[in-house]
Amino acid sequence: MARVIVVTSGKGGVGKTTSSASVSTGLALRGFKTAVIDFDVGLRNLDLIMGCERRVVYDLINVVNGEANLHQALIKDKHCENLFVLPASQTRDKDALTEEGVEKVLKELTHMGFEYVVCDSPAGIERGAVMALTFADEAIIVTNPEVSSVRDSDRILGILQSKSRRAIEGREPVREHLLVTRYSPKRVEDGEMLSYKDVQELLRIPLIGVIPESDDVLQASNQGLPAIHLKDSDVATAYLDVVARFLDEDRPLRFVNYEKPGLLKRLFGGK
Amino acid sequence: MADAAPQGKLIEFKGASLAVMTAYIRDADAVRLADALHMMLGGMPDFFAGEPAILDFSQLGGQPERVDWTALISLLRRYQLQPVGVRRLPPHLHDGARRVNLALLGDDVPAAERPITPPAPAPASTAEVPPLAPVAAGAPADEPPRAPTQVVERPLRSGQQVYAKGGDLVLLAGMSPGSEVIADGSIHCYGPLRGRALAGARGDTSARIFSTNFGPELVSIAGVYRTFDRGIPQAVAGRNAQVRLSGSDNLHTLEIIPLQND
């Protein structure tokens, strides 16, 4: 069975799509046949972030409705061998998504030999978000170190525990991972921002990684390139660490300590 | 028709007794009552699950000229309480009650009824909240059997609610801000107590709330509640603590006491 990973948050704009793109790429780079699905029906962005927006012919709703099959709808990623994108519909609304339809798509992906399916959830707790988490085996809860994001993440965790199939059928619960994004160690040091430890203490789920705030992310989106491809950038390194930890490898946490820049750097500019 | 209908009664009347709850209404104003009920029951939409109740007006304050019966009944129905009759209603309000088909029951107090000390409004420490006249649920003649303790093993998340009907509740992994727990008995919280906790929901003034990491948004015992918008008292914040009612004879003060850590 393909392992289904939902990337969700409750709160909007915290980095779900960015993370879905990078994590699915990371898994594919490791050799796993991976699909990433956009569940934000009507407001699709995954295709833009992945750089395949001009190759979208059929989408998830077309497949759910039987208007196209998966082979026609899946878009092969141009940067990465093992990665395929299933975009959302831009024109329909979320009522077109049905639980049976989604289940059928996931079963077919398994038959096609996919090992991981990453579900990029929309923001909120309504249908699209619930559909994205219903069949999840694992969940990455993307959270900004900020109070309303933490509250919304907590809410989505509750929904995951009550509305996922694993919960309803009384099976082993969905494995939860906390991903703290847009982290600024300097602002934490200055007392302006929650630390990742505070966030973890409030949400009480295992931490899978911390992604630093970075201008690189915007650049990457504009280029249609998942951030994990930006060689040697902090963000790419952080996402590679996340994928490693997801695969049960140990990695020390990076980019969480604020190092005051040396005198010269402070004199001549720098963070 | 092959069989003739049996000659005899089509309906038969027999004596029966029904264990029913009494709701002592001290303020019949639907708006204020709605507030009080919301505070007590955390907005749980079907708290009473269709239970019948007698509305007792012996403690009605303010001597109102009239009562908006429609508003009152619909408010109680929203919490799935079924008002079946009224008792000790001032005579000038009888007509209104009759018009909404409430039975006017006899005024004598049944011998078996145990008076429960009605919860009073919140103590002075939350001065900014105006004193409410909450509806107190009195114990019926036969108390419902005590249910086994309900245990919640996973952290209770924002937006989730648990109601332990007829017994105690144990939280093994704490509760987040924005979550709610209600118990007819006591609440035992291992882990952070960060949401709203309402114990003794049916009027059991002996119920308590225990926590290993005290930091709630609201605590309530038998309707006596307290919020913490000025912060949690230093002596108990983040520590082992218990909440109970005190006050030698009238039990309307909420005490929060730190517990020994060793």
CSV table of N, CA and C in Angstrom, one decimal, chain B residues 100-208:
chain,number,residue,atom,x,y,z
B,100,VAL,N,-48.5,27.9,27.0
B,100,VAL,CA,-47.5,27.1,26.3
B,100,VAL,C,-47.6,25.7,26.7
B,101,ASN,N,-48.7,25.3,27.3
B,101,ASN,CA,-49.0,23.9,27.6
B,101,ASN,C,-48.1,23.3,28.6
B,102,LEU,N,-47.7,24.1,29.6
B,102,LEU,CA,-46.9,23.5,30.7
B,102,LEU,C,-47.9,23.2,31.8
B,103,ALA,N,-47.7,22.0,32.3
B,103,ALA,CA,-48.6,21.5,33.4
B,103,ALA,C,-48.4,22.3,34.7
B,104,LEU,N,-49.4,22.7,35.3
B,104,LEU,CA,-49.2,23.4,36.6
B,104,LEU,C,-49.3,22.4,37.7
B,105,LEU,N,-48.1,22.0,38.2
B,105,LEU,CA,-48.0,20.9,39.2
B,105,LEU,C,-48.3,21.4,40.6
B,106,GLY,N,-48.5,20.5,41.5
B,106,GLY,CA,-48.8,20.9,42.9
B,106,GLY,C,-47.7,21.5,43.5
B,107,ASP,N,-47.9,22.3,44.5
B,107,ASP,CA,-46.9,23.1,45.2
B,107,ASP,C,-46.1,22.4,46.3
B,108,ASP,N,-46.6,21.2,46.7
B,108,ASP,CA,-45.9,20.6,47.8
B,108,ASP,C,-44.6,19.9,47.4
B,109,VAL,N,-43.7,20.0,48.2
B,109,VAL,CA,-42.4,19.5,47.9
B,109,VAL,C,-42.4,18.0,48.2
B,110,PRO,N,-42.1,17.1,47.2
B,110,PRO,CA,-42.2,15.7,47.5
B,110,PRO,C,-41.2,15.3,48.6
B,111,ALA,N,-41.6,14.4,49.4
B,111,ALA,CA,-40.7,14.1,50.6
B,111,ALA,C,-39.4,13.6,50.2
B,112,ALA,N,-39.3,12.9,49.1
B,112,ALA,CA,-38.0,12.3,48.7
B,112,ALA,C,-37.0,13.2,48.1
B,113,GLU,N,-37.5,14.4,47.8
B,113,GLU,CA,-36.6,15.3,47.1
B,113,GLU,C,-35.5,15.9,48.0
B,114,ARG,N,-34.3,15.8,47.6
B,114,ARG,CA,-33.2,16.3,48.5
B,114,ARG,C,-32.8,17.7,48.0
B,115,PRO,N,-32.9,18.7,48.9
B,115,PRO,CA,-32.5,20.0,48.5
B,115,PRO,C,-31.0,20.1,48.3
B,116,ILE,N,-30.6,20.6,47.1
B,116,ILE,CA,-29.2,20.8,46.9
B,116,ILE,C,-28.9,22.2,47.0
B,117,THR,N,-27.8,22.6,47.7
B,117,THR,CA,-27.4,24.0,47.8
B,117,THR,C,-27.3,24.6,46.4
B,118,PRO,N,-28.1,25.6,46.1
B,118,PRO,CA,-27.9,26.1,44.7
B,118,PRO,C,-26.6,26.9,44.6
B,119,PRO,N,-25.9,26.8,43.5
B,119,PRO,CA,-24.7,27.5,43.2
B,119,PRO,C,-25.0,29.0,43.2
B,120,ALA,N,-24.1,29.8,43.7
B,120,ALA,CA,-24.3,31.2,43.7
B,120,ALA,C,-23.4,31.8,42.6
B,121,PRO,N,-23.6,33.1,42.2
B,121,PRO,CA,-22.7,33.6,41.2
B,121,PRO,C,-21.3,33.6,41.5
B,122,ALA,N,-20.4,33.9,40.5
B,122,ALA,CA,-19.0,33.7,40.7
B,122,ALA,C,-18.5,34.6,41.8
B,123,PRO,N,-17.4,34.2,42.5
B,123,PRO,CA,-16.8,34.9,43.6
B,123,PRO,C,-16.2,36.3,43.2
B,124,ALA,N,-16.0,37.1,44.1
B,124,ALA,CA,-15.6,38.5,43.9
B,124,ALA,C,-14.3,38.6,43.0
B,125,SER,N,-13.5,37.6,43.0
B,125,SER,CA,-12.2,37.8,42.2
B,125,SER,C,-12.4,38.0,40.8
B,126,THR,N,-13.6,37.7,40.2
B,126,THR,CA,-13.8,38.0,38.8
B,126,THR,C,-14.9,39.1,38.8
B,127,ALA,N,-14.6,40.2,39.4
B,127,ALA,CA,-15.5,41.3,39.6
B,127,ALA,C,-16.1,41.8,38.3
B,128,GLU,N,-15.4,41.7,37.2
B,128,GLU,CA,-15.9,42.3,36.0
B,128,GLU,C,-17.0,41.5,35.3
B,129,VAL,N,-17.2,40.3,35.8
B,129,VAL,CA,-18.4,39.5,35.3
B,129,VAL,C,-19.6,39.8,36.2
B,130,PRO,N,-20.7,40.3,35.6
B,130,PRO,CA,-21.9,40.6,36.4
B,130,PRO,C,-22.5,39.4,37.0
B,131,PRO,N,-23.0,39.4,38.2
B,131,PRO,CA,-23.5,38.2,38.9
B,131,PRO,C,-24.6,37.6,38.1
B,132,LEU,N,-24.5,36.3,37.8
B,132,LEU,CA,-25.6,35.7,37.0
B,132,LEU,C,-26.4,34.9,38.0
B,133,ALA,N,-27.6,34.5,37.6
B,133,ALA,CA,-28.5,33.6,38.4
B,133,ALA,C,-28.6,32.3,37.6
B,134,PRO,N,-27.6,31.4,37.8
B,134,PRO,CA,-27.6,30.2,37.0
B,134,PRO,C,-28.7,29.3,37.4
B,135,VAL,N,-29.1,28.4,36.5
B,135,VAL,CA,-30.1,27.4,36.7
B,135,VAL,C,-29.5,26.3,37.5
B,136,ALA,N,-30.0,25.9,38.6
B,136,ALA,CA,-29.4,24.8,39.3
B,136,ALA,C,-30.2,23.6,39.1
B,137,ALA,N,-29.5,22.5,38.8
B,137,ALA,CA,-30.2,21.2,38.6
B,137,ALA,C,-30.3,20.5,40.0
B,138,GLY,N,-31.5,20.3,40.5
B,138,GLY,CA,-31.6,19.6,41.8
B,138,GLY,C,-31.6,18.1,41.6
B,139,ALA,N,-31.2,17.4,42.6
B,139,ALA,CA,-31.2,15.9,42.4
B,139,ALA,C,-32.6,15.3,42.4
B,140,PRO,N,-32.8,14.5,41.5
B,140,PRO,CA,-34.2,13.9,41.4
B,140,PRO,C,-34.3,12.8,42.5
B,141,ALA,N,-35.5,12.3,42.7
B,141,ALA,CA,-35.8,11.4,43.8
B,141,ALA,C,-34.8,10.2,43.7
B,142,ASP,N,-34.7,9.6,42.4
B,142,ASP,CA,-33.8,8.5,42.3
B,142,ASP,C,-32.6,9.1,41.4
B,143,GLU,N,-31.4,9.1,42.0
B,143,GLU,CA,-30.3,9.6,41.3
B,143,GLU,C,-29.9,8.6,40.2
B,144,PRO,N,-29.5,9.1,39.0
B,144,PRO,CA,-29.0,8.2,38.0
B,144,PRO,C,-27.8,7.4,38.5
B,145,PRO,N,-27.7,6.1,38.1
B,145,PRO,CA,-26.6,5.3,38.5
B,145,PRO,C,-25.2,5.9,38.1
B,146,ARG,N,-24.3,5.8,39.0
B,146,ARG,CA,-22.9,6.4,38.7
B,146,ARG,C,-22.3,5.6,37.6
B,147,ALA,N,-21.8,6.3,36.6
B,147,ALA,CA,-21.2,5.7,35.5
B,147,ALA,C,-19.7,5.4,35.8
B,148,PRO,N,-19.1,4.4,35.1
B,148,PRO,CA,-17.6,4.2,35.3
B,148,PRO,C,-16.9,5.4,34.8
B,149,THR,N,-15.7,5.6,35.4
B,149,THR,CA,-14.8,6.8,35.0
B,149,THR,C,-14.4,6.7,33.5
B,150,GLN,N,-14.6,7.9,32.9
B,150,GLN,CA,-14.2,7.9,31.5
B,150,GLN,C,-12.7,8.4,31.4
B,151,VAL,N,-11.9,7.7,30.6
B,151,VAL,CA,-10.5,8.1,30.4
B,151,VAL,C,-10.2,8.5,29.0
B,152,VAL,N,-9.6,9.6,28.9
B,152,VAL,CA,-9.1,10.1,27.6
B,152,VAL,C,-7.6,10.0,27.5
B,153,GLU,N,-7.1,9.1,26.6
B,153,GLU,CA,-5.7,8.8,26.6
B,153,GLU,C,-4.9,9.8,25.8
B,154,ARG,N,-5.5,10.4,24.8
B,154,ARG,CA,-4.7,11.3,23.9
B,154,ARG,C,-4.9,12.8,24.3
B,155,PRO,N,-4.0,13.7,23.9
B,155,PRO,CA,-4.3,15.1,24.3
B,155,PRO,C,-5.6,15.5,23.7
B,156,LEU,N,-6.3,16.3,24.5
B,156,LEU,CA,-7.6,16.9,24.0
B,156,LEU,C,-7.3,18.1,23.2
B,157,ARG,N,-7.7,18.3,22.0
B,157,ARG,CA,-7.3,19.4,21.1
B,157,ARG,C,-8.3,20.5,21.1
B,158,SER,N,-7.9,21.6,20.7
B,158,SER,CA,-8.8,22.8,20.5
B,158,SER,C,-10.0,22.4,19.7
B,159,GLY,N,-11.2,22.8,20.2
B,159,GLY,CA,-12.4,22.5,19.4
B,159,GLY,C,-13.0,21.2,19.8
B,160,GLN,N,-12.3,20.3,20.6
B,160,GLN,CA,-12.9,19.1,21.0
B,160,GLN,C,-13.6,19.2,22.4
B,161,GLN,N,-14.6,18.4,22.6
B,161,GLN,CA,-15.4,18.4,23.8
B,161,GLN,C,-15.6,17.0,24.3
B,162,VAL,N,-15.5,16.8,25.6
B,162,VAL,CA,-15.9,15.5,26.1
B,162,VAL,C,-16.8,15.7,27.3
B,163,TYR,N,-17.8,14.8,27.4
B,163,TYR,CA,-18.8,14.9,28.5
B,163,TYR,C,-18.8,13.5,29.2
B,164,ALA,N,-18.4,13.5,30.4
B,164,ALA,CA,-18.4,12.3,31.2
B,164,ALA,C,-19.7,12.3,32.0
B,165,LYS,N,-20.7,11.6,31.4
B,165,LYS,CA,-22.1,11.6,32.0
B,165,LYS,C,-22.1,10.7,33.2
B,166,GLY,N,-22.6,11.2,34.4
B,166,GLY,CA,-22.8,10.3,35.5
B,166,GLY,C,-21.5,9.9,36.3
B,167,GLY,N,-20.4,10.5,35.9
B,167,GLY,CA,-19.2,10.0,36.6
B,167,GLY,C,-18.0,10.9,36.5
B,168,ASP,N,-16.8,10.4,36.8
B,168,ASP,CA,-15.6,11.2,36.7
B,168,ASP,C,-14.9,11.1,35.3
B,169,LEU,N,-14.0,12.0,35.1
B,169,LEU,CA,-13.3,12.1,33.8
B,169,LEU,C,-11.8,12.1,34.2
B,170,VAL,N,-11.0,11.3,33.5
B,170,VAL,CA,-9.6,11.4,33.6
B,170,VAL,C,-9.0,11.7,32.3
B,171,LEU,N,-8.1,12.7,32.2
B,171,LEU,CA,-7.4,13.1,31.0
B,171,LEU,C,-5.9,12.7,31.3
B,172,LEU,N,-5.4,11.8,30.4
B,172,LEU,CA,-4.1,11.3,30.6
B,172,LEU,C,-3.0,12.2,29.9
B,173,ALA,N,-3.5,13.0,29.0
B,173,ALA,CA,-2.5,13.8,28.2
B,173,ALA,C,-2.9,15.2,28.2
B,174,GLY,N,-3.6,15.7,29.1
B,174,GLY,CA,-3.9,17.1,29.2
B,174,GLY,C,-4.9,17.6,28.1
B,175,MET,N,-5.1,18.9,28.1
B,175,MET,CA,-6.1,19.5,27.2
B,175,MET,C,-5.6,20.9,26.7
B,176,SER,N,-5.8,21.2,25.5
B,176,SER,CA,-5.3,22.4,24.8
B,176,SER,C,-6.3,23.6,25.1
B,177,PRO,N,-5.8,24.8,24.9
B,177,PRO,CA,-6.7,25.9,25.0
B,177,PRO,C,-7.7,25.8,23.9
B,178,GLY,N,-9.0,26.1,24.2
B,178,GLY,CA,-10.0,26.0,23.2
B,178,GLY,C,-10.7,24.7,23.2
B,179,SER,N,-10.4,23.8,24.2
B,179,SER,CA,-11.1,22.5,24.3
B,179,SER,C,-11.9,22.6,25.6
B,180,GLU,N,-12.9,21.6,25.7
B,180,GLU,CA,-13.8,21.7,26.9
B,180,GLU,C,-14.0,20.3,27.4
B,181,VAL,N,-14.0,20.2,28.8
B,181,VAL,CA,-14.4,18.9,29.4
B,181,VAL,C,-15.5,19.2,30.4
B,182,ILE,N,-16.4,18.3,30.4
B,182,ILE,CA,-17.6,18.4,31.4
B,182,ILE,C,-17.7,17.1,32.0
B,183,ALA,N,-17.9,17.1,33.3
B,183,ALA,CA,-18.2,15.8,34.0
B,183,ALA,C,-19.2,16.0,35.1
B,184,ASP,N,-20.1,15.0,35.3
B,184,ASP,CA,-21.0,15.1,36.4
B,184,ASP,C,-20.3,14.9,37.7
B,185,GLY,N,-19.2,14.2,37.6
B,185,GLY,CA,-18.3,14.0,38.8
B,185,GLY,C,-17.1,14.9,38.8
B,186,SER,N,-16.0,14.4,39.1
B,186,SER,CA,-14.7,15.1,39.2
B,186,SER,C,-13.9,15.0,37.9
B,187,ILE,N,-13.0,15.9,37.7
B,187,ILE,CA,-12.1,15.9,36.6
B,187,ILE,C,-10.7,15.8,37.1
B,188,HIS,N,-10.0,14.8,36.5
B,188,HIS,CA,-8.6,14.6,36.9
B,188,HIS,C,-7.7,14.8,35.7
B,189,CYS,N,-6.9,15.8,35.7
B,189,CYS,CA,-6.1,16.1,34.5
B,189,CYS,C,-4.6,15.9,34.7
B,190,TYR,N,-4.1,14.8,34.1
B,190,TYR,CA,-2.6,14.6,34.1
B,190,TYR,C,-2.1,15.3,32.9
B,191,GLY,N,-1.2,16.3,33.1
B,191,GLY,CA,-0.8,17.1,31.9
B,191,GLY,C,-1.4,18.4,31.9
B,192,PRO,N,-1.1,19.3,31.0
B,192,PRO,CA,-1.5,20.7,31.0
B,192,PRO,C,-3.1,20.8,31.0
B,193,LEU,N,-3.6,21.5,31.9
B,193,LEU,CA,-5.0,21.8,32.0
B,193,LEU,C,-5.2,23.2,31.4
B,194,ARG,N,-5.5,23.3,30.1
B,194,ARG,CA,-5.4,24.6,29.4
B,194,ARG,C,-6.8,25.1,28.9
B,195,GLY,N,-7.8,24.3,28.9
B,195,GLY,CA,-9.1,24.7,28.3
B,195,GLY,C,-10.1,25.1,29.3
B,196,ARG,N,-11.3,24.6,29.1
B,196,ARG,CA,-12.4,24.9,30.1
B,196,ARG,C,-12.8,23.6,30.7
B,197,ALA,N,-12.9,23.5,32.1
B,197,ALA,CA,-13.2,22.3,32.8
B,197,ALA,C,-14.4,22.6,33.7
B,198,LEU,N,-15.4,21.8,33.5
B,198,LEU,CA,-16.7,22.0,34.3
B,198,LEU,C,-17.0,20.7,35.0
B,199,ALA,N,-16.8,20.7,36.3
B,199,ALA,CA,-17.1,19.5,37.1
B,199,ALA,C,-18.4,19.7,37.8
B,200,GLY,N,-18.9,18.5,38.3
B,200,GLY,CA,-20.2,18.6,39.0
B,200,GLY,C,-21.3,19.2,38.2
B,201,ALA,N,-21.4,18.9,36.9
B,201,ALA,CA,-22.2,19.6,36.0
B,201,ALA,C,-23.7,19.5,36.3
B,202,ARG,N,-24.1,18.4,37.1
B,202,ARG,CA,-25.5,18.3,37.5
B,202,ARG,C,-25.8,18.8,38.9
B,203,GLY,N,-24.8,19.5,39.4
B,203,GLY,CA,-25.1,20.1,40.7
B,203,GLY,C,-24.4,19.4,41.9
B,204,ASP,N,-23.5,18.5,41.6
B,204,ASP,CA,-22.7,17.8,42.7
B,204,ASP,C,-21.7,18.7,43.2
B,205,THR,N,-21.9,19.3,44.4
B,205,THR,CA,-21.0,20.3,44.9
B,205,THR,C,-19.8,19.7,45.5
B,206,SER,N,-19.7,18.4,45.6
B,206,SER,CA,-18.5,17.7,46.2
B,206,SER,C,-17.5,17.4,45.1
B,207,ALA,N,-17.9,17.7,43.8
B,207,ALA,CA,-17.0,17.4,42.7
B,207,ALA,C,-15.8,18.3,42.8
B,208,ARG,N,-14.6,17.8,42.3
B,208,ARG,CA,-13.4,18.6,42.3
B,208,ARG,C,-12.7,18.5,40.9
